[in-house]
Coordinates of C-alpha atoms in Angstrom, one line a residue:
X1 CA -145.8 -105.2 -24.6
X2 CA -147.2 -104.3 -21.2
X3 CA -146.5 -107.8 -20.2
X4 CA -143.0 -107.7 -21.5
X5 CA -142.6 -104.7 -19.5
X6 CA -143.4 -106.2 -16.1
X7 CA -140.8 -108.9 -17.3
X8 CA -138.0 -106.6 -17.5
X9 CA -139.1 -104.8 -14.5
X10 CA -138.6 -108.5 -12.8
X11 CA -135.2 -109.3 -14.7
X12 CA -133.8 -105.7 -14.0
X13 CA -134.6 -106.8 -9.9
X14 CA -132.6 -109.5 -9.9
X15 CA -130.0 -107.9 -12.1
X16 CA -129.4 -105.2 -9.5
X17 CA -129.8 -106.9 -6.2
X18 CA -128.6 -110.9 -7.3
X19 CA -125.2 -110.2 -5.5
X20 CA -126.8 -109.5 -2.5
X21 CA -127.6 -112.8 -1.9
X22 CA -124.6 -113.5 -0.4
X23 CA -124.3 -110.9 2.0
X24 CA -125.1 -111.3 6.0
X25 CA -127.2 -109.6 9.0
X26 CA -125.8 -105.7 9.2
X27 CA -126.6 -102.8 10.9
X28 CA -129.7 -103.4 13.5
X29 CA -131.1 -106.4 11.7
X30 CA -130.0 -108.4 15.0
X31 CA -133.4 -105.8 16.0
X32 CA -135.6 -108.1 14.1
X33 CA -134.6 -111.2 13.7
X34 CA -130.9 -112.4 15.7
X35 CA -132.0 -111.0 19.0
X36 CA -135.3 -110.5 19.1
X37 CA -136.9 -112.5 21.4
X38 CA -140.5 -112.7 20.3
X39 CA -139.4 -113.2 16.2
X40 CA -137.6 -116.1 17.4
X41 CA -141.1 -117.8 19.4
X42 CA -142.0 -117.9 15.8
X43 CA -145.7 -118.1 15.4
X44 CA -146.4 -118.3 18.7
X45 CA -144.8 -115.1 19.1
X46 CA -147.2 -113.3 17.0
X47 CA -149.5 -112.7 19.4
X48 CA -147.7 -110.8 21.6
X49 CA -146.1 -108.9 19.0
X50 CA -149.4 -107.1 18.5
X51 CA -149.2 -106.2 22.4
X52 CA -145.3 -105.2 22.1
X53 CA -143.8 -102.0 20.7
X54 CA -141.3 -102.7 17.8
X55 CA -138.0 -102.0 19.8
X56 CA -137.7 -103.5 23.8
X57 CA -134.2 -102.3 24.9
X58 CA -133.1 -101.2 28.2
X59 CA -132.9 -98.0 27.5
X60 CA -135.2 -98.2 24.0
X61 CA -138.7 -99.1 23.9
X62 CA -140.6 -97.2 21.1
X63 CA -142.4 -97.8 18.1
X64 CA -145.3 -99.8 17.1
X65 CA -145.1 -101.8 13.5
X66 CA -146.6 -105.3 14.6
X67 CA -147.1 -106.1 10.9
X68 CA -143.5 -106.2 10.1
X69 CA -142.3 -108.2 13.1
X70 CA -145.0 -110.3 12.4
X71 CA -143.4 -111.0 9.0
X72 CA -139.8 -111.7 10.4
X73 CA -141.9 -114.2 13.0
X74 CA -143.1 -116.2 10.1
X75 CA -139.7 -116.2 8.0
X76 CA -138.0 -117.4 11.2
X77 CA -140.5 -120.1 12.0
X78 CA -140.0 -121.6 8.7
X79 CA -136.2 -120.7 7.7
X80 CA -134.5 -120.0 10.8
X81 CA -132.4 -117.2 10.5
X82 CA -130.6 -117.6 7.6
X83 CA -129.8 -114.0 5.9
X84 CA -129.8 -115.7 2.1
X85 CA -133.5 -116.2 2.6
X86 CA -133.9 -112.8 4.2
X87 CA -132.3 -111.2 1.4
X88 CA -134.9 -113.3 -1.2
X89 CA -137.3 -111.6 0.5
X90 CA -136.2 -108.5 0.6
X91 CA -135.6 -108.6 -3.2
X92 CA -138.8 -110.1 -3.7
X93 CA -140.5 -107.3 -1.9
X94 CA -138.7 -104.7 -4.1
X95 CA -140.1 -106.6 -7.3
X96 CA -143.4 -106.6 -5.9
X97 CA -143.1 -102.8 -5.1
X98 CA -142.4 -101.6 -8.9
X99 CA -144.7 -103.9 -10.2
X100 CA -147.8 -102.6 -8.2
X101 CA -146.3 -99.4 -8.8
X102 CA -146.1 -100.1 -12.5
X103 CA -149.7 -101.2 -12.5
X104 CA -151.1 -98.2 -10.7
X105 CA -149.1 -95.6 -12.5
X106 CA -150.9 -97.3 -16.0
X107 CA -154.2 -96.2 -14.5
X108 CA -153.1 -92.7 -13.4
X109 CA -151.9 -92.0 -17.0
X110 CA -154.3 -93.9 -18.7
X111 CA -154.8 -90.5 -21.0
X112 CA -151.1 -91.5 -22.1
X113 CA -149.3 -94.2 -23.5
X114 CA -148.2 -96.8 -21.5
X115 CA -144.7 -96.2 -21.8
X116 CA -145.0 -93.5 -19.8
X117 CA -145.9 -95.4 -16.6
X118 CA -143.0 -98.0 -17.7
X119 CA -140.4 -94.8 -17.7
X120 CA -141.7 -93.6 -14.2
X121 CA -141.3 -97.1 -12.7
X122 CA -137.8 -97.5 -14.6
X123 CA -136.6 -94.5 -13.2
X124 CA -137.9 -95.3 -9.6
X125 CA -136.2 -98.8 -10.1
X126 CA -132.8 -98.0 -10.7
X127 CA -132.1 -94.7 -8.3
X128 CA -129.3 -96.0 -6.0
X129 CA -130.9 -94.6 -3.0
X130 CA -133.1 -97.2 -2.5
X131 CA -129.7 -99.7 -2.3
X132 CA -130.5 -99.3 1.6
X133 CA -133.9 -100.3 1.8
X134 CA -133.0 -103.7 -0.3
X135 CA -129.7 -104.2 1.5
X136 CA -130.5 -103.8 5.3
X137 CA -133.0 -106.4 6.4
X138 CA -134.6 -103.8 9.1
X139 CA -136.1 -101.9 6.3
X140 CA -138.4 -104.7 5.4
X141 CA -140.9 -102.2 7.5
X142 CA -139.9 -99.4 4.4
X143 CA -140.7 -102.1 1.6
X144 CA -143.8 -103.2 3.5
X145 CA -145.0 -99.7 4.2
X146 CA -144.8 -98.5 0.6
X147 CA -146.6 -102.0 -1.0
X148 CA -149.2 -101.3 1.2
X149 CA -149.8 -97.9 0.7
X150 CA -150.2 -98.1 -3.4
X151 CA -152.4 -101.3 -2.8
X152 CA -154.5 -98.8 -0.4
X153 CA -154.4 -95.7 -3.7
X154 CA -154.6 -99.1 -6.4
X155 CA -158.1 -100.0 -4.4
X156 CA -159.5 -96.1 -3.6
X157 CA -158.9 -94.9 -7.4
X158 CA -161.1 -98.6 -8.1
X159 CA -163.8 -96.9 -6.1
X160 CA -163.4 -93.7 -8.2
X161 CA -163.9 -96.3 -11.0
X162 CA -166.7 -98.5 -10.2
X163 CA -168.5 -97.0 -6.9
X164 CA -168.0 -100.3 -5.0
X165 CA -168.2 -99.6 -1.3
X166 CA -166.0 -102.6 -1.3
X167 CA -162.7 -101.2 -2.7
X168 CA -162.9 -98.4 0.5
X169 CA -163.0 -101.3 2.6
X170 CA -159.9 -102.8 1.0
X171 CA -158.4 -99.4 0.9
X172 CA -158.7 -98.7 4.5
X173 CA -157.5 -102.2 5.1
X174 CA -154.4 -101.8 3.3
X175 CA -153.4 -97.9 4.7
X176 CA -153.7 -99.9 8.1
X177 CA -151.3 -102.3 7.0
X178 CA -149.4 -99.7 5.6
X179 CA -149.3 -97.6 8.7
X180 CA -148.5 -100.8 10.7
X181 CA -145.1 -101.9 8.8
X182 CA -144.1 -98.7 9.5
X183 CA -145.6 -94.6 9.7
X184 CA -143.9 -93.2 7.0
X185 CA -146.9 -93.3 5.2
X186 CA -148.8 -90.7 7.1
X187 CA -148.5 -88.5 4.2
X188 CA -150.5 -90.3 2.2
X189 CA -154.1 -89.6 3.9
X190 CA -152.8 -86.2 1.8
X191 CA -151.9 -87.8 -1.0
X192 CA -154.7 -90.4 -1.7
X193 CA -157.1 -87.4 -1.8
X194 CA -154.6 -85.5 -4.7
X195 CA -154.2 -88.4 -6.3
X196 CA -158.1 -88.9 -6.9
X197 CA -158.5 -85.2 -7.5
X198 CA -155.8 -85.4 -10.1
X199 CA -156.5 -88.8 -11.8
X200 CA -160.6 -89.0 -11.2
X201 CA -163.5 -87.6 -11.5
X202 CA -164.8 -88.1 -7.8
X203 CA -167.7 -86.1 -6.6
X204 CA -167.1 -83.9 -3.4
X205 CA -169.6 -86.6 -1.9
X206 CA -167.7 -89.3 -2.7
X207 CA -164.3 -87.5 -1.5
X208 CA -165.4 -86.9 1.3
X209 CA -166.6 -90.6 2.0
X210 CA -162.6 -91.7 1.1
X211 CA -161.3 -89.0 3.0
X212 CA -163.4 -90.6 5.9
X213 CA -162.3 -94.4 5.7
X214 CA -159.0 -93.0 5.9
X215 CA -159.7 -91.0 8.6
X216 CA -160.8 -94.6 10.6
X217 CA -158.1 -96.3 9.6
X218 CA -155.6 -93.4 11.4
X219 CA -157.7 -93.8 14.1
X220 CA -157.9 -97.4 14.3
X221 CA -154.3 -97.5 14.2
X222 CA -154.0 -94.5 16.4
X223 CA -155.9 -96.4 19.3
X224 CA -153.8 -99.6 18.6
X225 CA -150.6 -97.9 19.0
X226 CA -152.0 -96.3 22.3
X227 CA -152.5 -99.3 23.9
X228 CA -149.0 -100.6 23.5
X229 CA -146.9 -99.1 26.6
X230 CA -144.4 -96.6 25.2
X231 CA -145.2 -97.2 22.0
X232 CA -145.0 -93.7 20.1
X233 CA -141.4 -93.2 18.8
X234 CA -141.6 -89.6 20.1
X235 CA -141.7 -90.7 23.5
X236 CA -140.0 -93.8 24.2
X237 CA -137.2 -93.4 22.0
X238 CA -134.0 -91.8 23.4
X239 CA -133.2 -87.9 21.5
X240 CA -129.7 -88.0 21.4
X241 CA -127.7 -84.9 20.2
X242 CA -125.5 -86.7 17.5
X243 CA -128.3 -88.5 16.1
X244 CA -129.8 -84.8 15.9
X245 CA -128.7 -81.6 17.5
X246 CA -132.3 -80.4 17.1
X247 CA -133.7 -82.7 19.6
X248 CA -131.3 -80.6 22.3
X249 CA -131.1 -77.4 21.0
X250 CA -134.2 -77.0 19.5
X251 CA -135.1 -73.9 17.6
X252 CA -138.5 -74.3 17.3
X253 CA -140.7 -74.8 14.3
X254 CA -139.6 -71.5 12.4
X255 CA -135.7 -72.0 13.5
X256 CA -135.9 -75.3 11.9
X257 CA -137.0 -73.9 8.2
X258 CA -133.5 -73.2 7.0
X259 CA -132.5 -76.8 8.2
X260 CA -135.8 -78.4 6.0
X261 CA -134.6 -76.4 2.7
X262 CA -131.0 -77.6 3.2
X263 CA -132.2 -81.3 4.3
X264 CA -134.7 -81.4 0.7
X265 CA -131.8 -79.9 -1.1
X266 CA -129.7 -83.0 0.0
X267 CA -132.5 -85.6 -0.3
X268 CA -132.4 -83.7 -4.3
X269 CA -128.8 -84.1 -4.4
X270 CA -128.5 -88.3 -3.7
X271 CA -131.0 -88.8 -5.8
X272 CA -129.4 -86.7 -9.0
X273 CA -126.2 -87.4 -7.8
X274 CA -125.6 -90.4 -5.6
X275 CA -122.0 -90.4 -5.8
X276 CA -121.7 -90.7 -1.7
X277 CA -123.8 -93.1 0.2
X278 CA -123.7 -93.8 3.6
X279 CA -125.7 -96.2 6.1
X280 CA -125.6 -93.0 8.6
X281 CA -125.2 -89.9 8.3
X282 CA -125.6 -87.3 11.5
X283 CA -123.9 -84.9 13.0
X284 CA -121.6 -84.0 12.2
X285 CA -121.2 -84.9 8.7
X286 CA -124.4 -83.3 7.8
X287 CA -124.4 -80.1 9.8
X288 CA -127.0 -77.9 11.7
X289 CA -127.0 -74.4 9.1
X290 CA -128.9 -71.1 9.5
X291 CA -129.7 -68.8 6.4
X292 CA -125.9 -68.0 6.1
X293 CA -125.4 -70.9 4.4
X294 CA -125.7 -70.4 0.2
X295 CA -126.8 -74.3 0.1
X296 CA -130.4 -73.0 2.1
X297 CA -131.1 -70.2 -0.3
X298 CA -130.1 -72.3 -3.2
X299 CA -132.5 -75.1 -2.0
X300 CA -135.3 -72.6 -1.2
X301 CA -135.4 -70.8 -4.4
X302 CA -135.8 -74.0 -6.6
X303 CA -137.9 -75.6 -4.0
X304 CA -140.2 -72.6 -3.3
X305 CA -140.3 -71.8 -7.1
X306 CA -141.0 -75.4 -8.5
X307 CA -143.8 -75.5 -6.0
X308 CA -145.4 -71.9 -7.2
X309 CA -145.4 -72.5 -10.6
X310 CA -147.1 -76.2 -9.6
X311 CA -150.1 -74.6 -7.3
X312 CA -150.2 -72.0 -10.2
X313 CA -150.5 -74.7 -13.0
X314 CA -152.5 -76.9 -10.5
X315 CA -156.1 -76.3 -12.2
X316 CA -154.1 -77.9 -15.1
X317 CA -153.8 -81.4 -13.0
X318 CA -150.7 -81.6 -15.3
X319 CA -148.3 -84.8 -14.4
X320 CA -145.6 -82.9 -13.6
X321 CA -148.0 -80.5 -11.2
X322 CA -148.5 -84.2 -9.4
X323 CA -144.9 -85.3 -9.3
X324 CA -143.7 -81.7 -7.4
X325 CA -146.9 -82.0 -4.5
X326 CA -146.4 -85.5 -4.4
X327 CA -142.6 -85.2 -3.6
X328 CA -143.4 -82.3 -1.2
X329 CA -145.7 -83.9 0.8
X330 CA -143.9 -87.1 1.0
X331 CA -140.9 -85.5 2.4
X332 CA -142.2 -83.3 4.4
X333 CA -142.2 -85.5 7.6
X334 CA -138.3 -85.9 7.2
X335 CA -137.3 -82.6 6.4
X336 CA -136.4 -81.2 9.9
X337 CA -139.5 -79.4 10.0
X338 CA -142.0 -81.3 11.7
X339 CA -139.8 -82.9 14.1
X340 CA -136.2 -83.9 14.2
X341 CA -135.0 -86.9 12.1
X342 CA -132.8 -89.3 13.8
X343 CA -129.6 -89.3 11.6
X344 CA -130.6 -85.8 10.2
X345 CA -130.5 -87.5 6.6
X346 CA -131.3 -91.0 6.3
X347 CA -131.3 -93.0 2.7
X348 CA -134.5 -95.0 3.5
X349 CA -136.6 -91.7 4.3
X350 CA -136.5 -90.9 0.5
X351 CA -138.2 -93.8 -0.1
X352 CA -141.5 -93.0 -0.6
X353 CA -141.0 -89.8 -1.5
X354 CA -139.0 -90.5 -4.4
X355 CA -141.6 -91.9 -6.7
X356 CA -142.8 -87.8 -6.7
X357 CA -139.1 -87.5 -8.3
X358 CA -139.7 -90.2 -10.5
X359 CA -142.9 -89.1 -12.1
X360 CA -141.5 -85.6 -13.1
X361 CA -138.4 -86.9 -14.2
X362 CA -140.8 -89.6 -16.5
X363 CA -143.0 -87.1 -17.5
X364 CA -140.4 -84.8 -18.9
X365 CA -138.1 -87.7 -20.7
X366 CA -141.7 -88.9 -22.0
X367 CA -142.6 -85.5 -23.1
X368 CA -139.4 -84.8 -24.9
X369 CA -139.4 -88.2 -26.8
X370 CA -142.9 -88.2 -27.4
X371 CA -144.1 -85.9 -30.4
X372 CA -148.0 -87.4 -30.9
X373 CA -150.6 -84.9 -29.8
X374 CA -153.3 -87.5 -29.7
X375 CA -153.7 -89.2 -26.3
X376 CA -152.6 -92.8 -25.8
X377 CA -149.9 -92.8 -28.8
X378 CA -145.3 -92.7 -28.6
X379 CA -144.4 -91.3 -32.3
X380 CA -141.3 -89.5 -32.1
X381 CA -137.8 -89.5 -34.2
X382 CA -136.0 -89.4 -30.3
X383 CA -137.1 -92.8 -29.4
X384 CA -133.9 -94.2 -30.4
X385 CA -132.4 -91.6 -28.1
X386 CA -134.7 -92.1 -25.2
X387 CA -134.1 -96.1 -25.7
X388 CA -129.9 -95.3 -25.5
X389 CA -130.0 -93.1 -22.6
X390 CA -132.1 -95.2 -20.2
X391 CA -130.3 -97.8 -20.8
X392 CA -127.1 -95.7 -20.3
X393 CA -128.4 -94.7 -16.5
X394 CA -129.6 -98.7 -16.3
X395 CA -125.5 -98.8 -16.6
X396 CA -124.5 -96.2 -14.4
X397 CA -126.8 -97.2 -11.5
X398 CA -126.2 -101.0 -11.7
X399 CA -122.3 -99.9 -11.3
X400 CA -123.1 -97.8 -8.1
X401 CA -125.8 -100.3 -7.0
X402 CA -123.9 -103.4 -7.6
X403 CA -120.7 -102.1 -5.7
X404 CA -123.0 -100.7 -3.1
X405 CA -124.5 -103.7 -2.6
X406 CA -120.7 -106.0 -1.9
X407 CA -120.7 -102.8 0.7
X408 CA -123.3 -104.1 2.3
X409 CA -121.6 -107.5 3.3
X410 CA -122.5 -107.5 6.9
X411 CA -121.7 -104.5 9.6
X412 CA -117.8 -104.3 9.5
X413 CA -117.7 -104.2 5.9
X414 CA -120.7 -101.5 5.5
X415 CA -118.9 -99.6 8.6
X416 CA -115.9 -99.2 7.6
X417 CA -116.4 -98.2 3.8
X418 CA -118.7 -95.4 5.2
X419 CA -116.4 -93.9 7.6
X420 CA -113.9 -92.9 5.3
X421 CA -117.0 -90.9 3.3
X422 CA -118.0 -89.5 6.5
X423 CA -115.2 -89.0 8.8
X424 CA -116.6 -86.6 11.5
X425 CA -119.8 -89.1 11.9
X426 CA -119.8 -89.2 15.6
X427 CA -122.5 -92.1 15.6
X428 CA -120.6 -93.7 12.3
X429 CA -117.2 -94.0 14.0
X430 CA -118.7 -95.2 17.4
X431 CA -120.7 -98.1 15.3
X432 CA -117.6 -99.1 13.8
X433 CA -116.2 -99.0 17.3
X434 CA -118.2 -101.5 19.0
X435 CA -118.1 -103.9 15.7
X436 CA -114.6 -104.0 16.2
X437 CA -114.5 -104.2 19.9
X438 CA -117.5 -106.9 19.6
X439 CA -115.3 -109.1 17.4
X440 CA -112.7 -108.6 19.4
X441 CA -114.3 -110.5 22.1
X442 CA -115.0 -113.7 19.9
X443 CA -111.3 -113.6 18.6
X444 CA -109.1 -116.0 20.4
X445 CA -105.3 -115.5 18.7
X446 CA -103.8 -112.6 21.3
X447 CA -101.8 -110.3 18.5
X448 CA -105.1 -110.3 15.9
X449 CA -107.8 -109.7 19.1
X450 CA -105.1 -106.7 20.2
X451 CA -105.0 -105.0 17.1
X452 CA -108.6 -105.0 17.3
X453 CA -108.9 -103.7 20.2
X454 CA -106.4 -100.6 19.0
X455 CA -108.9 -100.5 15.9
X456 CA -111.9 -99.7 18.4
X457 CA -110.5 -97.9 20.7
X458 CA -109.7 -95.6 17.6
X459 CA -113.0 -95.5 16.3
X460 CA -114.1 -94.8 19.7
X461 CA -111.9 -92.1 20.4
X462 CA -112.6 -90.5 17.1
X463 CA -116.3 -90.0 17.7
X464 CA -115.3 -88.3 21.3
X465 CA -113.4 -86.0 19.1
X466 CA -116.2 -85.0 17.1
X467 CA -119.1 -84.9 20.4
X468 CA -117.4 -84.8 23.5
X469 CA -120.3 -85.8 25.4
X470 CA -120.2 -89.3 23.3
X471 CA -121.2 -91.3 27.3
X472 CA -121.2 -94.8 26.0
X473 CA -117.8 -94.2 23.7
X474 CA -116.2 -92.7 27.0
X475 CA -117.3 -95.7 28.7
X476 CA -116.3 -98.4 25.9
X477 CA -113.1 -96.7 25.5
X478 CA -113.0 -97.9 29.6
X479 CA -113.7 -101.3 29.0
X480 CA -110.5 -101.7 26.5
X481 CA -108.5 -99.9 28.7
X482 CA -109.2 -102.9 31.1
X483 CA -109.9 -105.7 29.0
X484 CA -106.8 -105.1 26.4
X485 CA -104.0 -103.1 28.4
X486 CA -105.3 -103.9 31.8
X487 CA -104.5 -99.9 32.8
X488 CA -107.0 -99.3 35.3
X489 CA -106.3 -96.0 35.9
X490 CA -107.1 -94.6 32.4
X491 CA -110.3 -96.7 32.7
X492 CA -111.6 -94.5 35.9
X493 CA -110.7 -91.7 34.0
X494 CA -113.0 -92.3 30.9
X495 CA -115.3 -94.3 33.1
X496 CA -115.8 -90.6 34.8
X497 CA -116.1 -88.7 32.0
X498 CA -119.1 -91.0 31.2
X499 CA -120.6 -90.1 34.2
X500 CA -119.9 -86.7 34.2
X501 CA -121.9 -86.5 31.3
X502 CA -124.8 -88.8 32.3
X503 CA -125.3 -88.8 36.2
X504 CA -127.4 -92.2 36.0
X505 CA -124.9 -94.2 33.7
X506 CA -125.4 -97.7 35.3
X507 CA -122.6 -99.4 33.5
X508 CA -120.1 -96.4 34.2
X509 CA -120.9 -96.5 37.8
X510 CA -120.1 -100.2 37.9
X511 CA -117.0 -99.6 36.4
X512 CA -115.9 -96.9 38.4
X513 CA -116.4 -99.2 41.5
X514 CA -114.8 -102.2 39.7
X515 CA -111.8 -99.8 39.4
X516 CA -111.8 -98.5 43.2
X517 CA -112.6 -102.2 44.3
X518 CA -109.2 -103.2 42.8
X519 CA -107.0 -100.3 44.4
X520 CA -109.0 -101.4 47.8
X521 CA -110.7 -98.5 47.9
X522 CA -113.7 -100.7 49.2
X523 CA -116.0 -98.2 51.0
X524 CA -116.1 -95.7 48.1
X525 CA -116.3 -98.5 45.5
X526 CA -119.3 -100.0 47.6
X527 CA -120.8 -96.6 47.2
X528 CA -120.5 -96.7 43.6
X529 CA -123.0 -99.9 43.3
X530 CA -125.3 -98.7 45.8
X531 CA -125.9 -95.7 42.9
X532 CA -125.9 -98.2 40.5
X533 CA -128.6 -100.8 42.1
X534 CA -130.5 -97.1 43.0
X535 CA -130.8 -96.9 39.6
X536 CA -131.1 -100.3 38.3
X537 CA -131.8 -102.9 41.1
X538 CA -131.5 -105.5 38.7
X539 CA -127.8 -105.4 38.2
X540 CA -126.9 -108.2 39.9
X541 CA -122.9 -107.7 39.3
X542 CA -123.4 -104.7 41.3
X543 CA -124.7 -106.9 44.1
X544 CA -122.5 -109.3 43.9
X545 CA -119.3 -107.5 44.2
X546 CA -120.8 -105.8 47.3
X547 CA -121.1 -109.3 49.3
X548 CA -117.8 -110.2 47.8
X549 CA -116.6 -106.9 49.4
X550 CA -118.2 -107.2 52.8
X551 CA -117.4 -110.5 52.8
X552 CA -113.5 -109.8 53.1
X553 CA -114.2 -107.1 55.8
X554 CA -115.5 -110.0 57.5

């Protein structure tokens, strides 16, 4: 029956995420695989991916998950990049994922039946949150990060078992994998201790020894990380104020606690609840709120008062105990507290987290079906019942999952469902913006390429409607202004407004001198790309157009 199980865990896979087979790149996954330079040396790249942080822009370089890249390196050297094959991956990943999970949640509940574990990974299987993580190649790093981790709990709970030193070694070897593809496993040097507290009988001796080998695996990858220039996200990523108000008006760590009740409460809310799903949400469709907002006390009393009555039951090491400090933890480093999350909310952060869900969830279908006192047996006149209502939110979710998935096309179609959910999306809008404006540029019959162009430039001026201080939507709403109605005077206009909000704005400046170069304002316009070669003397253009210039004076 277990086996069965593992078979409909496979079939119920491929049932939900099949369609998205035929679906392209979107959203960033030119980041790992269409424009990224060392994926596409292939293996030869690898090397150098180990030395490199995980995103080299101009204006981005932060992050360190060699593990990942490493993965899209080996995919590219073989396949090319073709998304189809991506998109077997990513699906295969996912089946992988509920099957270890599935395997290891047999061993946690070993006192119960195994249907139990089979419920838990059910639920976790079908929540439509984790539609993201499947659909948007990028998140191979989420996928990656999770596998690893419950390989890293499968092996340390085998040590609980058997006292091989061996399975510590191969427990630290796979939370450094884990914490490789992708941080957002930090959580779990907390929860591999719980879990063997809960689920073992470890001595303090022996805890300590884990807690150890996970404490050099940190610090192994710690020290890797710290060799890579740039490489922690903290630093070397750009804190924008409509990815996050928080990272420019930040209240500090106890200004931030109404914001981490609300931003749990909404985490609870898509996963009861996902009626609305978007690729991104940030300000300001997820706003900044204080304690006058009901939706913080609502969030704080259920939060605060599930996780009393868990640390009071704790000495229980009841299931559901597990499932409430498991979720806590989890989310913990997304909730606004901590630091700020980019996006505020962001589908893929509830990733991990959401097995905590999943387990209490399990455990209380499971304990309402099951009326057998004696460990390790399912008698109960609801089965029936149980049986009909998972497989009525099997139905629900594969509606929501399957149309979210067609969403998921490529980065038009994904951009411009989501908009219309989340409107005032300053970052949302000014996506849409550029995907428009970028096919725009490949278009070559003049009416279809104009209306394009209008399209953008709506988008554009939408998310300066929202954040005023939107630089690069100011200064792509320029580069319409001259490369659709040729009206070089609005184009100074919003090139300046660019500038006036960011000082060093290299491809502002530019355009500013373009504009003054072409009413012969020559001197000032030479001024302009001397400021712009002051603060990148790589911009050739800049150069350029000053010898062109001085040429003519000649």
């Amino acid at each position: 029956k277990r086996r069965i199980a593992s078979f409909i865990i496979v079939f119920l896979c491929l049932f939900l995420y099949g369609n998205t087979l035929e679906n392209g790149y979107s959203m960033d996954d030119e980041y790992v695989m269409t424009n990224n330079t060392l994926v596409q040396k292939g293996l030869k790249g690898i090397p150098k991916i180990f030395r490199s942080p995980y995103v080299q822009q101009k204006n981005e370089t932060h992050s360190y998950r060699p593990i990942t890249l490493t993965t899209f390196a080996i995919e590219y050297e073989v396949f090319g990049a073709k998304p189809k094959i991506s998109h077997i991956i990513s699906i295969a990943l996912y089946m992988i994922t509920c099957l270890v999970l599935f395997k290891l949640l047999q061993r946690l509940f070993r006192d119960y039946h195994w249907s139990l574990a089979a419920i838990t990974t059910f639920f976790f299987l079908v929540l439509p949150v984790h539609s993201e993580v499947v659909n948007n190649i990028k998140c191979r790093d989420e996928l990656l990060c999770f596998i690893f981790a419950l390989l890293s709990l499968i092996q340390f709970v085998r040590y609980a078992d058997t006292k091989k030193i061996f399975a510590i070694v191969l427990g630290v070897l796979f939370i450094v994998l884990s914490l490789l593809s992708k941080p957002s496993s930090m959580t779990y040097l907390a929860i591999i201790p719980l879990t063997l507290w809960f689920f073992t009988d470890l001595k303090l001796k022996s805890m300590l020894l884990v807690t150890g080998g996970i404490a050099v695996g940190f610090i192994l990858v710690r020290f890797g990380a710290s060799s890579v220039p740039i490489a922690e996200t903290s630093e070397g990523r750009e804190a924008l104020y409509y990815e996050n108000p928080f990272f420019e008006e930040n209240p500090g760590f106890i200004g931030r606690i109404p914001m981490a009740f609300y931003t749990i409460g909404y985490y609870l809310k898509l996963m009861v609840y996902p009626a609305v799903l978007i690729c991104y949400y940030g300000y300001n469709h997820v706003p900044i709120v204080g304690w006058e907002s009901p939706l913080v006390w609502a969030s704080m009393i259920l939060i605060l008062s599930a996780v009393a009555w868990a640390l009071y039951k704790i000495k229980t090491k009841a299931i559901w105990v597990y499932g409430i400090l498991y979720f806590v933890i989890a989310i913990s480093m997304f909730s606004n507290l901590v630091r700020p999350a980019v996006g505020i909310i962001a589908e893929r952060f509830v990733y991990l987290p959401s097995l905590g869900f999943c387990i209490l969830i399990g455990y209380i279908v499971f304990k309402l079906s099951n009326k057998s006192k004696e460990a390790g047996k399912f008698e109960g006149k609801y089965k029936v019942g149980v049986v009909v209502s998972l497989l009525l939110v099997f139905a629900l979710s594969a509606v929501k999952v399957t149309f979210r998935n067609t969403e998921w096309k490529n980065t038009e179609s994904i951009l411009l469902s989501d908009v219309k959910k989340a409107p005032e999306s300053a970052k949302l809008n000014a996506l849409l913006g550029i995907a428009l404006y970028n096919n725009a540029q490949k278009e070559r019959r003049p009416q279809q390429k104009g209306k394009l162009l209008n399209s953008s430039f709506y988008y554009f001026n939408k998310s300066v409607e929202v954040y005023p201080n939107y630089a690069t939507s100011w200064n792509n709403m320029a580069a319409i202004y001259i490369n659709g109605e040729r009206n070089f005077e609005e184009a100074e206009k919003c090139y300046r407004q660019a500038v006036e909000i960011d000082s060093e704005y290299t491809e502002a400046l530019f355009g500013i001198g373009y504009c003054l170069e072409l009413k012969n304002q020559n001197d000032e316009a030479i001024s302009y790309f001397e400021k712009v070669l002051k603060y990148d003397p790589g911009f050739s253009k800049a150069s350029e157009h000053i010898n062109k210039i001085r040429a003519k004076k000649d």
